Amino acid sequence: MNLDKNTRDTPIFASLDPKQFPSVDPESAVTFVSTQMVTNPDNMVLAKELYSSYTTWCELECIKPLTQRSFGMQLTNMGFSRKRRGKGHHWWTGLKLDDNQAFNFSNTI
């Protein structure tokens, strides 16, 4: 697939009629974590990578994603915590992407 430079970073739903998508589903974060993540107190994932994975999953599921702030608040409500580590990067503890799950980012580009 050859993508135009101007549309490569545009979410799929951004170019469609907003009426085609339901309002933001606050449960989308819970569903994403329960279906796409492995939870374990020893796991860690970069916050940027986690949110990017979440928004890609939302696009594939035709769900309007939560804002990054709302997504983070939902993760906190689920009992996960965010830490700042080396070079100022934020990490979510207790989570990692499940390598065995349904979507593969390399196939979505």
PDB file of C-alpha atoms in Angstrom:
ATOM      1  CA  MET A   1       0.000   0.000   0.000  1.00  0.00           C
ATOM      2  CA  ASN A   2       1.445   3.351  -1.030  1.00  0.00           C
ATOM      3  CA  LEU A   3       0.447   6.071   1.412  1.00  0.00           C
ATOM      4  CA  ASP A   4       0.462   9.748   0.569  1.00  0.00           C
ATOM      5  CA  LYS A   5       2.855  11.681   2.830  1.00  0.00           C
ATOM      6  CA  ASN A   6       0.032  14.002   3.929  1.00  0.00           C
ATOM      7  CA  THR A   7      -2.238  11.168   5.093  1.00  0.00           C
ATOM      8  CA  ARG A   8       0.273   8.712   6.536  1.00  0.00           C
ATOM      9  CA  ASP A   9      -0.070  10.009  10.105  1.00  0.00           C
ATOM     10  CA  THR A  10      -3.787  10.792   9.918  1.00  0.00           C
ATOM     11  CA  PRO A  11      -5.960   8.362  11.895  1.00  0.00           C
ATOM     12  CA  ILE A  12      -8.383   6.427   9.713  1.00  0.00           C
ATOM     13  CA  PHE A  13     -11.429   7.911  11.443  1.00  0.00           C
ATOM     14  CA  ALA A  14     -10.180  11.506  11.027  1.00  0.00           C
ATOM     15  CA  SER A  15     -11.021  11.520   7.317  1.00  0.00           C
ATOM     16  CA  LEU A  16     -14.490   9.991   7.745  1.00  0.00           C
ATOM     17  CA  ASP A  17     -17.802  11.460   8.766  1.00  0.00           C
ATOM     18  CA  PRO A  18     -17.726  11.760  12.596  1.00  0.00           C
ATOM     19  CA  LYS A  19     -21.374  10.652  12.724  1.00  0.00           C
ATOM     20  CA  GLN A  20     -20.216   7.171  11.641  1.00  0.00           C
ATOM     21  CA  PHE A  21     -18.465   6.655  14.950  1.00  0.00           C
ATOM     22  CA  PRO A  22     -20.090   6.407  18.352  1.00  0.00           C
ATOM     23  CA  SER A  23     -19.070   8.735  21.121  1.00  0.00           C
ATOM     24  CA  VAL A  24     -15.950   7.825  23.045  1.00  0.00           C
ATOM     25  CA  ASP A  25     -16.411   4.606  24.996  1.00  0.00           C
ATOM     26  CA  PRO A  26     -14.736   4.929  28.413  1.00  0.00           C
ATOM     27  CA  GLU A  27     -14.647   1.125  28.619  1.00  0.00           C
ATOM     28  CA  SER A  28     -12.359   0.937  25.571  1.00  0.00           C
ATOM     29  CA  ALA A  29      -9.297   1.207  27.833  1.00  0.00           C
ATOM     30  CA  VAL A  30     -10.541  -1.693  29.966  1.00  0.00           C
ATOM     31  CA  THR A  31     -11.251  -3.798  26.882  1.00  0.00           C
ATOM     32  CA  PHE A  32      -7.857  -2.972  25.377  1.00  0.00           C
ATOM     33  CA  VAL A  33      -5.998  -3.916  28.564  1.00  0.00           C
ATOM     34  CA  SER A  34      -7.969  -7.137  29.043  1.00  0.00           C
ATOM     35  CA  THR A  35      -7.559  -8.305  25.434  1.00  0.00           C
ATOM     36  CA  GLN A  36      -4.209  -6.905  24.286  1.00  0.00           C
ATOM     37  CA  MET A  37      -2.026  -6.667  27.391  1.00  0.00           C
ATOM     38  CA  VAL A  38      -0.288  -9.007  29.816  1.00  0.00           C
ATOM     39  CA  THR A  39      -0.583  -7.849  33.408  1.00  0.00           C
ATOM     40  CA  ASN A  40       2.113  -8.665  35.916  1.00  0.00           C
ATOM     41  CA  PRO A  41       3.656  -6.439  38.619  1.00  0.00           C
ATOM     42  CA  ASP A  42       7.108  -6.913  37.029  1.00  0.00           C
ATOM     43  CA  ASN A  43       6.031  -5.701  33.567  1.00  0.00           C
ATOM     44  CA  MET A  44       6.695  -2.209  32.231  1.00  0.00           C
ATOM     45  CA  VAL A  45       5.795  -0.454  29.001  1.00  0.00           C
ATOM     46  CA  LEU A  46       6.648   3.011  27.702  1.00  0.00           C
ATOM     47  CA  ALA A  47       3.616   5.280  28.034  1.00  0.00           C
ATOM     48  CA  LYS A  48       4.061   6.568  24.476  1.00  0.00           C
ATOM     49  CA  GLU A  49       4.221   3.028  23.065  1.00  0.00           C
ATOM     50  CA  LEU A  50       1.190   1.949  25.082  1.00  0.00           C
ATOM     51  CA  TYR A  51      -0.979   4.857  23.939  1.00  0.00           C
ATOM     52  CA  SER A  52       0.125   4.415  20.328  1.00  0.00           C
ATOM     53  CA  SER A  53      -0.825   0.730  20.499  1.00  0.00           C
ATOM     54  CA  TYR A  54      -4.176   1.640  22.040  1.00  0.00           C
ATOM     55  CA  THR A  55      -5.030   4.180  19.317  1.00  0.00           C
ATOM     56  CA  THR A  56      -4.032   1.722  16.570  1.00  0.00           C
ATOM     57  CA  TRP A  57      -6.226  -0.936  18.175  1.00  0.00           C
ATOM     58  CA  CYS A  58      -9.104   1.577  18.347  1.00  0.00           C
ATOM     59  CA  GLU A  59      -8.753   2.356  14.646  1.00  0.00           C
ATOM     60  CA  LEU A  60      -8.837  -1.341  13.777  1.00  0.00           C
ATOM     61  CA  GLU A  61     -11.910  -1.786  15.977  1.00  0.00           C
ATOM     62  CA  CYS A  62     -13.572   1.414  14.615  1.00  0.00           C
ATOM     63  CA  ILE A  63     -13.671   2.889  18.111  1.00  0.00           C
ATOM     64  CA  LYS A  64     -12.981   6.547  18.792  1.00  0.00           C
ATOM     65  CA  PRO A  65     -10.059   6.484  21.268  1.00  0.00           C
ATOM     66  CA  LEU A  66      -9.921   8.243  24.596  1.00  0.00           C
ATOM     67  CA  THR A  67      -7.584  11.205  24.838  1.00  0.00           C
ATOM     68  CA  GLN A  68      -4.164  10.336  26.198  1.00  0.00           C
ATOM     69  CA  ARG A  69      -5.065  11.982  29.509  1.00  0.00           C
ATOM     70  CA  SER A  70      -8.358  10.063  29.826  1.00  0.00           C
ATOM     71  CA  PHE A  71      -6.638   6.826  28.843  1.00  0.00           C
ATOM     72  CA  GLY A  72      -4.053   7.394  31.579  1.00  0.00           C
ATOM     73  CA  MET A  73      -6.757   8.160  34.125  1.00  0.00           C
ATOM     74  CA  GLN A  74      -8.512   4.905  33.226  1.00  0.00           C
ATOM     75  CA  LEU A  75      -5.271   2.967  33.678  1.00  0.00           C
ATOM     76  CA  THR A  76      -4.817   4.598  37.089  1.00  0.00           C
ATOM     77  CA  ASN A  77      -8.402   3.676  37.999  1.00  0.00           C
ATOM     78  CA  MET A  78      -7.564   0.067  37.059  1.00  0.00           C
ATOM     79  CA  GLY A  79      -4.727   0.129  39.580  1.00  0.00           C
ATOM     80  CA  PHE A  80      -1.743   0.668  37.287  1.00  0.00           C
ATOM     81  CA  SER A  81       0.824   3.348  38.035  1.00  0.00           C
ATOM     82  CA  ARG A  82       2.986   5.576  35.880  1.00  0.00           C
ATOM     83  CA  LYS A  83       6.633   6.138  36.701  1.00  0.00           C
ATOM     84  CA  ARG A  84       9.260   8.445  35.270  1.00  0.00           C
ATOM     85  CA  ARG A  85      12.544   6.721  34.540  1.00  0.00           C
ATOM     86  CA  GLY A  86      15.761   7.437  32.659  1.00  0.00           C
ATOM     87  CA  LYS A  87      15.830  10.382  30.246  1.00  0.00           C
ATOM     88  CA  GLY A  88      12.434  11.568  31.510  1.00  0.00           C
ATOM     89  CA  HIS A  89      10.434   8.800  29.822  1.00  0.00           C
ATOM     90  CA  HIS A  90       7.169   7.756  31.436  1.00  0.00           C
ATOM     91  CA  TRP A  91       6.473   4.064  31.955  1.00  0.00           C
ATOM     92  CA  TRP A  92       3.353   2.201  33.021  1.00  0.00           C
ATOM     93  CA  THR A  93       4.102  -0.540  35.507  1.00  0.00           C
ATOM     94  CA  GLY A  94       2.257  -3.834  35.627  1.00  0.00           C
ATOM     95  CA  LEU A  95       1.593  -3.940  31.863  1.00  0.00           C
ATOM     96  CA  LYS A  96       3.210  -5.153  28.672  1.00  0.00           C
ATOM     97  CA  LEU A  97       1.901  -5.701  25.167  1.00  0.00           C
ATOM     98  CA  ASP A  98       0.800  -9.286  24.574  1.00  0.00           C
ATOM     99  CA  ASP A  99       2.859 -10.623  21.672  1.00  0.00           C
ATOM    100  CA  ASN A 100       0.264 -13.345  21.040  1.00  0.00           C
ATOM    101  CA  GLN A 101      -2.717 -11.088  20.486  1.00  0.00           C
ATOM    102  CA  ALA A 102      -4.904 -10.422  17.496  1.00  0.00           C
ATOM    103  CA  PHE A 103      -3.331  -7.453  15.790  1.00  0.00           C
ATOM    104  CA  ASN A 104       0.126  -7.045  14.380  1.00  0.00           C
ATOM    105  CA  PHE A 105       1.248  -3.471  13.728  1.00  0.00           C
ATOM    106  CA  SER A 106       3.535  -4.445  10.879  1.00  0.00           C
ATOM    107  CA  ASN A 107       0.478  -5.662   8.960  1.00  0.00           C
ATOM    108  CA  THR A 108      -1.427  -2.401   9.449  1.00  0.00           C
ATOM    109  CA  ILE A 109       0.974  -0.138   7.554  1.00  0.00           C
TER     110      ILE A 109
END
